[in-house]
Tab-separated table of C-alpha atoms and ligand atoms in Angstrom:
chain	number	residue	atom	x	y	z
A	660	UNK	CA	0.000	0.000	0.000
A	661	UNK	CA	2.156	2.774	1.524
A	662	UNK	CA	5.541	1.428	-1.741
A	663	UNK	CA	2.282	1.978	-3.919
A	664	UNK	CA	1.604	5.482	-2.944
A	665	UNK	CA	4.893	6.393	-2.893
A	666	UNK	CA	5.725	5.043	-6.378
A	667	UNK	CA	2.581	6.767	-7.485
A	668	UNK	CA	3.815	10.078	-6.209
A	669	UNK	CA	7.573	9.493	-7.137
A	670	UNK	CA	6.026	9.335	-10.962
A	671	UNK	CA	4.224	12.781	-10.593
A	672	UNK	CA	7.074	14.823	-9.446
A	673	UNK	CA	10.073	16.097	-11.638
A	674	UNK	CA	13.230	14.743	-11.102
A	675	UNK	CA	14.426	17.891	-9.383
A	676	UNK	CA	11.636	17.625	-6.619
A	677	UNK	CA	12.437	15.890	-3.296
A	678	UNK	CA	9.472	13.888	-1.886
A	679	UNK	CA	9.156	14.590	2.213
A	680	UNK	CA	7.053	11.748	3.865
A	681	UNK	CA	5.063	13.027	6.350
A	682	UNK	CA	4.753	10.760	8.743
A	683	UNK	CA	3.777	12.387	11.716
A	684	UNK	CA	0.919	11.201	14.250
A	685	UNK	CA	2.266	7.255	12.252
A	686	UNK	CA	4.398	5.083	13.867
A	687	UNK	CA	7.823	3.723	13.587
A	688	UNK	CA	7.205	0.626	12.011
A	689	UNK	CA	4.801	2.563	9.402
A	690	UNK	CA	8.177	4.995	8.520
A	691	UNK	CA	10.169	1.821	8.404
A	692	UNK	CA	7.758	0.009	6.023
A	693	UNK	CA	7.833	3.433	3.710
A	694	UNK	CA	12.236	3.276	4.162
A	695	UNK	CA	12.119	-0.030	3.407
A	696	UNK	CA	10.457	0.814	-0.314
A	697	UNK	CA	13.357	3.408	-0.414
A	698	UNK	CA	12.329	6.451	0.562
A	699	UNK	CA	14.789	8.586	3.279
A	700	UNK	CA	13.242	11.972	3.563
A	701	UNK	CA	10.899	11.905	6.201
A	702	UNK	CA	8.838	15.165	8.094
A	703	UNK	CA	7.424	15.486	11.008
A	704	UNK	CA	6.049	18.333	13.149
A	705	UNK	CA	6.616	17.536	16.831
A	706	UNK	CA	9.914	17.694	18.116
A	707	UNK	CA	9.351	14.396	20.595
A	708	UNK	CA	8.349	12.505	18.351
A	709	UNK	CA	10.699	13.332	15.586
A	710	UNK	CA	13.643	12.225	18.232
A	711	UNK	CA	11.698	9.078	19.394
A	712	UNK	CA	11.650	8.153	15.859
A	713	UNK	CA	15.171	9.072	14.687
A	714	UNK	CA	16.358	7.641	17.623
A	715	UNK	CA	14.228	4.118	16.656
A	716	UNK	CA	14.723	3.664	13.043
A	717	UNK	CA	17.744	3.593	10.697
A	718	UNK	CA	20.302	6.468	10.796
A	719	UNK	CA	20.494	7.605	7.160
A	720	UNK	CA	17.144	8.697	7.217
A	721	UNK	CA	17.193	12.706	6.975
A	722	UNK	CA	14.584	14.210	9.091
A	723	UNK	CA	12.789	17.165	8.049
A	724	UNK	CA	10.853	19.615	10.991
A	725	UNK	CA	8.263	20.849	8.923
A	726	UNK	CA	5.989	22.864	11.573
A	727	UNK	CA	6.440	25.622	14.299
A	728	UNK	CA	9.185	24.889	16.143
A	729	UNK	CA	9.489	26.929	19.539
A	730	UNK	CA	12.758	28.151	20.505
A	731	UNK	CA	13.481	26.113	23.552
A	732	UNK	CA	12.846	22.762	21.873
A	733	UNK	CA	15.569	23.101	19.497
A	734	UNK	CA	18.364	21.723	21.348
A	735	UNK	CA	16.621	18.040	20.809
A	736	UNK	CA	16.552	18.113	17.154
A	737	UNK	CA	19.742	19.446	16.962
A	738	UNK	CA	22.469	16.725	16.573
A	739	UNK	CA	20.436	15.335	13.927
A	740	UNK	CA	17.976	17.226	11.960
A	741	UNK	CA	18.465	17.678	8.631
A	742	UNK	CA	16.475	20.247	7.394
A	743	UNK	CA	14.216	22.850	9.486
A	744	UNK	CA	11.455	24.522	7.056
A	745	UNK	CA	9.171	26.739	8.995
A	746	UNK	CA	11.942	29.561	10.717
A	747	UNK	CA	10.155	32.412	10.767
A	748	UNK	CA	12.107	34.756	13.686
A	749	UNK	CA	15.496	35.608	14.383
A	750	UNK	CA	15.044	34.722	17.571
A	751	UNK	CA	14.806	30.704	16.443
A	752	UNK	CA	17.792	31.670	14.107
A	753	UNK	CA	19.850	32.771	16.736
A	754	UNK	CA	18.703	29.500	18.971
A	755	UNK	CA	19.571	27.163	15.619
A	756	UNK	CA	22.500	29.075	15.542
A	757	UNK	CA	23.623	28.295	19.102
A	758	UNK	CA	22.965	24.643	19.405
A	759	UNK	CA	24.313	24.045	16.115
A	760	UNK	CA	27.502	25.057	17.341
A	761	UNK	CA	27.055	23.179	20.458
A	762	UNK	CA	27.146	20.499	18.071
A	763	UNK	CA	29.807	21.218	15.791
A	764	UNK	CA	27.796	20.969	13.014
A	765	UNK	CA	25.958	23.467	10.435
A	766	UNK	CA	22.031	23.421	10.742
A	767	UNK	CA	20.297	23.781	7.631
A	768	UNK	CA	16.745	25.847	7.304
A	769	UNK	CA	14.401	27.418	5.606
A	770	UNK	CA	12.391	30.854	6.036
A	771	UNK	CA	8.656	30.524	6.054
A	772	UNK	CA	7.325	33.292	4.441
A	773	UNK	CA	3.486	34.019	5.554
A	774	UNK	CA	1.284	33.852	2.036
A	775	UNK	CA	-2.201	32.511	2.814
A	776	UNK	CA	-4.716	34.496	2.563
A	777	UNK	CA	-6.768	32.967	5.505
A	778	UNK	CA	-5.544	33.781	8.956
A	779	UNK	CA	-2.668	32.068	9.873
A	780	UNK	CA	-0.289	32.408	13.103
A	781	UNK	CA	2.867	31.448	11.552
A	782	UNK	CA	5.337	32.894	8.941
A	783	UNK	CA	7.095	36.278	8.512
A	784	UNK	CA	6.560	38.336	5.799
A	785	UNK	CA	8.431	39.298	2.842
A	786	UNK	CA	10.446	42.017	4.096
A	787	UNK	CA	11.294	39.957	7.210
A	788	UNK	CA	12.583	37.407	5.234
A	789	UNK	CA	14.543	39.752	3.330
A	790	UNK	CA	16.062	40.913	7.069
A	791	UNK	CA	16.673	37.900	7.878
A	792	UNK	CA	18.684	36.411	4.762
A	793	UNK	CA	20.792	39.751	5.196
A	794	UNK	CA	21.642	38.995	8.450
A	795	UNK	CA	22.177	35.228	7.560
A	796	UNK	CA	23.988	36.074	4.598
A	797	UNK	CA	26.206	38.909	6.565
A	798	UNK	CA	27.384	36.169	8.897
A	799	UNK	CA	25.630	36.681	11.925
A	800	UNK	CA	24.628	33.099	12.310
A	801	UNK	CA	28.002	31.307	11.057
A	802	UNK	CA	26.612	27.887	12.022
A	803	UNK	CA	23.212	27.922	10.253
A	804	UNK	CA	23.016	26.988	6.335
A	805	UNK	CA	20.367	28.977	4.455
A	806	UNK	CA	18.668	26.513	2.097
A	807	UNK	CA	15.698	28.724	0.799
A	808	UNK	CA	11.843	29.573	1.364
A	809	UNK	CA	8.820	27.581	2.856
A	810	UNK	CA	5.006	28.192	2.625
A	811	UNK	CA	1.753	26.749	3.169
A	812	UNK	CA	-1.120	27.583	1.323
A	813	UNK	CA	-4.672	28.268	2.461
A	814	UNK	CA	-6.788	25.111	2.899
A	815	UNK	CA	-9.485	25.900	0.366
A	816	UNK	CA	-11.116	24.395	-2.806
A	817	UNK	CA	-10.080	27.764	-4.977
A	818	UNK	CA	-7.461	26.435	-7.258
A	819	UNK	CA	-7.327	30.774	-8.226
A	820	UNK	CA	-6.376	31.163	-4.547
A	821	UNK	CA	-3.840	28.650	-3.688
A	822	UNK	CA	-1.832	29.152	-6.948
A	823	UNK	CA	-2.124	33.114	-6.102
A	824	UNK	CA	-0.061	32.168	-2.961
A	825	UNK	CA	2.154	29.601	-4.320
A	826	UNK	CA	3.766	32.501	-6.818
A	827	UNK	CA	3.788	35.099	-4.104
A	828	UNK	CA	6.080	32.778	-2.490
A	829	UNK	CA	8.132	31.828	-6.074
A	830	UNK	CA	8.683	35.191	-6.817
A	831	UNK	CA	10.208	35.913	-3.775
A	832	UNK	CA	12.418	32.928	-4.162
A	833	UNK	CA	13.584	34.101	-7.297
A	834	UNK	CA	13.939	37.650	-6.305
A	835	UNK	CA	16.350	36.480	-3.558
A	836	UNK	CA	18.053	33.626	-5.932
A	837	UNK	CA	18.895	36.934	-7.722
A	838	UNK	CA	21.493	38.416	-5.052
A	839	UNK	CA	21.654	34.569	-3.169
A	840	UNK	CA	22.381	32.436	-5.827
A	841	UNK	CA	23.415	29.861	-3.819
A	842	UNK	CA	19.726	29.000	-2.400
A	843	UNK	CA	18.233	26.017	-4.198
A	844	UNK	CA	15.043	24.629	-2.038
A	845	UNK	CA	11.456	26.096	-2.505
A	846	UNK	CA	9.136	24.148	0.157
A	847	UNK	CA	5.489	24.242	-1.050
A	848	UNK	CA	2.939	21.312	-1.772
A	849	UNK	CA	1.406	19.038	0.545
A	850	UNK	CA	-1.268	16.375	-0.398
A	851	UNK	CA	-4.314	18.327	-1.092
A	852	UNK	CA	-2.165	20.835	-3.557
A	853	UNK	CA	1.152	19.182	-4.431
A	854	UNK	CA	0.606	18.783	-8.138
A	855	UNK	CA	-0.258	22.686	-8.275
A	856	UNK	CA	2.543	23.553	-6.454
A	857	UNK	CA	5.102	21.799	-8.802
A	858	UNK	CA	3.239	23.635	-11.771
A	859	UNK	CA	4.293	26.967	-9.336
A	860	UNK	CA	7.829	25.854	-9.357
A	861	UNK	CA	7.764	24.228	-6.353
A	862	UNK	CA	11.117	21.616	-5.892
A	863	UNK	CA	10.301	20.062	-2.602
A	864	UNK	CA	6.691	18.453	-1.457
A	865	UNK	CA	5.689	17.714	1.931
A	866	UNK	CA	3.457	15.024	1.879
A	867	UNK	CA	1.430	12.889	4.316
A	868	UNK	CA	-2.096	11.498	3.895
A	869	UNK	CA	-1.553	10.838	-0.128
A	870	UNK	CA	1.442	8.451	1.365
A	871	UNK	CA	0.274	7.373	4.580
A	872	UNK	CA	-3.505	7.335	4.517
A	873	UNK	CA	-5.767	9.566	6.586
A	874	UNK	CA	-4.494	10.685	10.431
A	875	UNK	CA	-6.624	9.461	12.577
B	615	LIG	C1	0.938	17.855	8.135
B	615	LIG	C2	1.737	18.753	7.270
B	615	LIG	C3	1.954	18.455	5.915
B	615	LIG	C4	1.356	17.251	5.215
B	615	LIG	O1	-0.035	17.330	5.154
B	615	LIG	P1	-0.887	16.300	4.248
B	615	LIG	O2	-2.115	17.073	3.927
B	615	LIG	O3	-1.158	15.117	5.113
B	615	LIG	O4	-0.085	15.975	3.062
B	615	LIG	C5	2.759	19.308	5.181
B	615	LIG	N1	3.318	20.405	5.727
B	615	LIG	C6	3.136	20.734	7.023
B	615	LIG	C7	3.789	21.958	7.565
B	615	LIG	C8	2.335	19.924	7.832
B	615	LIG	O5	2.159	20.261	9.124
Protein backbone atom coordinates (compact mmCIF):
# COMPACT_ATOMS: atom_id res chain seq x y z
CA UNK A 1 0.00 0.00 0.00
CA UNK A 2 2.16 2.77 1.52
CA UNK A 3 5.54 1.43 -1.74
CA UNK A 4 2.28 1.98 -3.92
CA UNK A 5 1.60 5.48 -2.94
CA UNK A 6 4.89 6.39 -2.89
CA UNK A 7 5.73 5.04 -6.38
CA UNK A 8 2.58 6.77 -7.49
CA UNK A 9 3.81 10.08 -6.21
CA UNK A 10 7.57 9.49 -7.14
CA UNK A 11 6.03 9.33 -10.96
CA UNK A 12 4.22 12.78 -10.59
CA UNK A 13 7.07 14.82 -9.45
CA UNK A 14 10.07 16.10 -11.64
CA UNK A 15 13.23 14.74 -11.10
CA UNK A 16 14.43 17.89 -9.38
CA UNK A 17 11.64 17.63 -6.62
CA UNK A 18 12.44 15.89 -3.30
CA UNK A 19 9.47 13.89 -1.89
CA UNK A 20 9.16 14.59 2.21
CA UNK A 21 7.05 11.75 3.86
CA UNK A 22 5.06 13.03 6.35
CA UNK A 23 4.75 10.76 8.74
CA UNK A 24 3.78 12.39 11.72
CA UNK A 25 0.92 11.20 14.25
CA UNK A 26 2.27 7.26 12.25
CA UNK A 27 4.40 5.08 13.87
CA UNK A 28 7.82 3.72 13.59
CA UNK A 29 7.20 0.63 12.01
CA UNK A 30 4.80 2.56 9.40
CA UNK A 31 8.18 4.99 8.52
CA UNK A 32 10.17 1.82 8.40
CA UNK A 33 7.76 0.01 6.02
CA UNK A 34 7.83 3.43 3.71
CA UNK A 35 12.24 3.28 4.16
CA UNK A 36 12.12 -0.03 3.41
CA UNK A 37 10.46 0.81 -0.31
CA UNK A 38 13.36 3.41 -0.41
CA UNK A 39 12.33 6.45 0.56
CA UNK A 40 14.79 8.59 3.28
CA UNK A 41 13.24 11.97 3.56
CA UNK A 42 10.90 11.91 6.20
CA UNK A 43 8.84 15.17 8.09
CA UNK A 44 7.42 15.49 11.01
CA UNK A 45 6.05 18.33 13.15
CA UNK A 46 6.62 17.54 16.83
CA UNK A 47 9.91 17.69 18.12
CA UNK A 48 9.35 14.40 20.60
CA UNK A 49 8.35 12.51 18.35
CA UNK A 50 10.70 13.33 15.59
CA UNK A 51 13.64 12.23 18.23
CA UNK A 52 11.70 9.08 19.39
CA UNK A 53 11.65 8.15 15.86
CA UNK A 54 15.17 9.07 14.69
CA UNK A 55 16.36 7.64 17.62
CA UNK A 56 14.23 4.12 16.66
CA UNK A 57 14.72 3.66 13.04
CA UNK A 58 17.74 3.59 10.70
CA UNK A 59 20.30 6.47 10.80
CA UNK A 60 20.49 7.61 7.16
CA UNK A 61 17.14 8.70 7.22
CA UNK A 62 17.19 12.71 6.98
CA UNK A 63 14.58 14.21 9.09
CA UNK A 64 12.79 17.16 8.05
CA UNK A 65 10.85 19.62 10.99
CA UNK A 66 8.26 20.85 8.92
CA UNK A 67 5.99 22.86 11.57
CA UNK A 68 6.44 25.62 14.30
CA UNK A 69 9.18 24.89 16.14
CA UNK A 70 9.49 26.93 19.54
CA UNK A 71 12.76 28.15 20.50
CA UNK A 72 13.48 26.11 23.55
CA UNK A 73 12.85 22.76 21.87
CA UNK A 74 15.57 23.10 19.50
CA UNK A 75 18.36 21.72 21.35
CA UNK A 76 16.62 18.04 20.81
CA UNK A 77 16.55 18.11 17.15
CA UNK A 78 19.74 19.45 16.96
CA UNK A 79 22.47 16.72 16.57
CA UNK A 80 20.44 15.34 13.93
CA UNK A 81 17.98 17.23 11.96
CA UNK A 82 18.47 17.68 8.63
CA UNK A 83 16.48 20.25 7.39
CA UNK A 84 14.22 22.85 9.49
CA UNK A 85 11.45 24.52 7.06
CA UNK A 86 9.17 26.74 8.99
CA UNK A 87 11.94 29.56 10.72
CA UNK A 88 10.16 32.41 10.77
CA UNK A 89 12.11 34.76 13.69
CA UNK A 90 15.50 35.61 14.38
CA UNK A 91 15.04 34.72 17.57
CA UNK A 92 14.81 30.70 16.44
CA UNK A 93 17.79 31.67 14.11
CA UNK A 94 19.85 32.77 16.74
CA UNK A 95 18.70 29.50 18.97
CA UNK A 96 19.57 27.16 15.62
CA UNK A 97 22.50 29.07 15.54
CA UNK A 98 23.62 28.30 19.10
CA UNK A 99 22.96 24.64 19.41
CA UNK A 100 24.31 24.04 16.11
CA UNK A 101 27.50 25.06 17.34
CA UNK A 102 27.05 23.18 20.46
CA UNK A 103 27.15 20.50 18.07
CA UNK A 104 29.81 21.22 15.79
CA UNK A 105 27.80 20.97 13.01
CA UNK A 106 25.96 23.47 10.43
CA UNK A 107 22.03 23.42 10.74
CA UNK A 108 20.30 23.78 7.63
CA UNK A 109 16.75 25.85 7.30
CA UNK A 110 14.40 27.42 5.61
CA UNK A 111 12.39 30.85 6.04
CA UNK A 112 8.66 30.52 6.05
CA UNK A 113 7.33 33.29 4.44
CA UNK A 114 3.49 34.02 5.55
CA UNK A 115 1.28 33.85 2.04
CA UNK A 116 -2.20 32.51 2.81
CA UNK A 117 -4.72 34.50 2.56
CA UNK A 118 -6.77 32.97 5.50
CA UNK A 119 -5.54 33.78 8.96
CA UNK A 120 -2.67 32.07 9.87
CA UNK A 121 -0.29 32.41 13.10
CA UNK A 122 2.87 31.45 11.55
CA UNK A 123 5.34 32.89 8.94
CA UNK A 124 7.09 36.28 8.51
CA UNK A 125 6.56 38.34 5.80
CA UNK A 126 8.43 39.30 2.84
CA UNK A 127 10.45 42.02 4.10
CA UNK A 128 11.29 39.96 7.21
CA UNK A 129 12.58 37.41 5.23
CA UNK A 130 14.54 39.75 3.33
CA UNK A 131 16.06 40.91 7.07
CA UNK A 132 16.67 37.90 7.88
CA UNK A 133 18.68 36.41 4.76
CA UNK A 134 20.79 39.75 5.20
CA UNK A 135 21.64 39.00 8.45
CA UNK A 136 22.18 35.23 7.56
CA UNK A 137 23.99 36.07 4.60
CA UNK A 138 26.21 38.91 6.56
CA UNK A 139 27.38 36.17 8.90
CA UNK A 140 25.63 36.68 11.92
CA UNK A 141 24.63 33.10 12.31
CA UNK A 142 28.00 31.31 11.06
CA UNK A 143 26.61 27.89 12.02
CA UNK A 144 23.21 27.92 10.25
CA UNK A 145 23.02 26.99 6.34
CA UNK A 146 20.37 28.98 4.45
CA UNK A 147 18.67 26.51 2.10
CA UNK A 148 15.70 28.72 0.80
CA UNK A 149 11.84 29.57 1.36
CA UNK A 150 8.82 27.58 2.86
CA UNK A 151 5.01 28.19 2.62
CA UNK A 152 1.75 26.75 3.17
CA UNK A 153 -1.12 27.58 1.32
CA UNK A 154 -4.67 28.27 2.46
CA UNK A 155 -6.79 25.11 2.90
CA UNK A 156 -9.48 25.90 0.37
CA UNK A 157 -11.12 24.39 -2.81
CA UNK A 158 -10.08 27.76 -4.98
CA UNK A 159 -7.46 26.44 -7.26
CA UNK A 160 -7.33 30.77 -8.23
CA UNK A 161 -6.38 31.16 -4.55
CA UNK A 162 -3.84 28.65 -3.69
CA UNK A 163 -1.83 29.15 -6.95
CA UNK A 164 -2.12 33.11 -6.10
CA UNK A 165 -0.06 32.17 -2.96
CA UNK A 166 2.15 29.60 -4.32
CA UNK A 167 3.77 32.50 -6.82
CA UNK A 168 3.79 35.10 -4.10
CA UNK A 169 6.08 32.78 -2.49
CA UNK A 170 8.13 31.83 -6.07
CA UNK A 171 8.68 35.19 -6.82
CA UNK A 172 10.21 35.91 -3.77
CA UNK A 173 12.42 32.93 -4.16
CA UNK A 174 13.58 34.10 -7.30
CA UNK A 175 13.94 37.65 -6.31
CA UNK A 176 16.35 36.48 -3.56
CA UNK A 177 18.05 33.63 -5.93
CA UNK A 178 18.89 36.93 -7.72
CA UNK A 179 21.49 38.42 -5.05
CA UNK A 180 21.65 34.57 -3.17
CA UNK A 181 22.38 32.44 -5.83
CA UNK A 182 23.42 29.86 -3.82
CA UNK A 183 19.73 29.00 -2.40
CA UNK A 184 18.23 26.02 -4.20
CA UNK A 185 15.04 24.63 -2.04
CA UNK A 186 11.46 26.10 -2.51
CA UNK A 187 9.14 24.15 0.16
CA UNK A 188 5.49 24.24 -1.05
CA UNK A 189 2.94 21.31 -1.77
CA UNK A 190 1.41 19.04 0.55
CA UNK A 191 -1.27 16.38 -0.40
CA UNK A 192 -4.31 18.33 -1.09
CA UNK A 193 -2.17 20.84 -3.56
CA UNK A 194 1.15 19.18 -4.43
CA UNK A 195 0.61 18.78 -8.14
CA UNK A 196 -0.26 22.69 -8.28
CA UNK A 197 2.54 23.55 -6.45
CA UNK A 198 5.10 21.80 -8.80
CA UNK A 199 3.24 23.64 -11.77
CA UNK A 200 4.29 26.97 -9.34
CA UNK A 201 7.83 25.85 -9.36
CA UNK A 202 7.76 24.23 -6.35
CA UNK A 203 11.12 21.62 -5.89
CA UNK A 204 10.30 20.06 -2.60
CA UNK A 205 6.69 18.45 -1.46
CA UNK A 206 5.69 17.71 1.93
CA UNK A 207 3.46 15.02 1.88
CA UNK A 208 1.43 12.89 4.32
CA UNK A 209 -2.10 11.50 3.89
CA UNK A 210 -1.55 10.84 -0.13
CA UNK A 211 1.44 8.45 1.37
CA UNK A 212 0.27 7.37 4.58
CA UNK A 213 -3.50 7.34 4.52
CA UNK A 214 -5.77 9.57 6.59
CA UNK A 215 -4.49 10.69 10.43
CA UNK A 216 -6.62 9.46 12.58
C1 LIG B 1 0.94 17.86 8.13
C2 LIG B 1 1.74 18.75 7.27
C3 LIG B 1 1.95 18.45 5.91
C4 LIG B 1 1.36 17.25 5.22
O1 LIG B 1 -0.04 17.33 5.15
P1 LIG B 1 -0.89 16.30 4.25
O2 LIG B 1 -2.12 17.07 3.93
O3 LIG B 1 -1.16 15.12 5.11
O4 LIG B 1 -0.08 15.97 3.06
C5 LIG B 1 2.76 19.31 5.18
N1 LIG B 1 3.32 20.40 5.73
C6 LIG B 1 3.14 20.73 7.02
C7 LIG B 1 3.79 21.96 7.56
C8 LIG B 1 2.33 19.92 7.83
O5 LIG B 1 2.16 20.26 9.12
Amino acid sequence: MIAESLRKIQQELPEICTLVAVSKTHPASVVLEAYLAGQRHFGENKVQEMVDKWEALPKDIHWHLIGHLQSNKVKYIAPFVQLIHAVDSTKLLEEIDKRAAQNERKIAVLLQMKIAEEETKFGATASEIEEMASAIEGGKYPNIVWKGLMGMASFTDDESQVRREFKSLKNLFEQLKSRYPEIDTLSMGMSGDYPLAIAEGSNMVRVGSAIFGARG
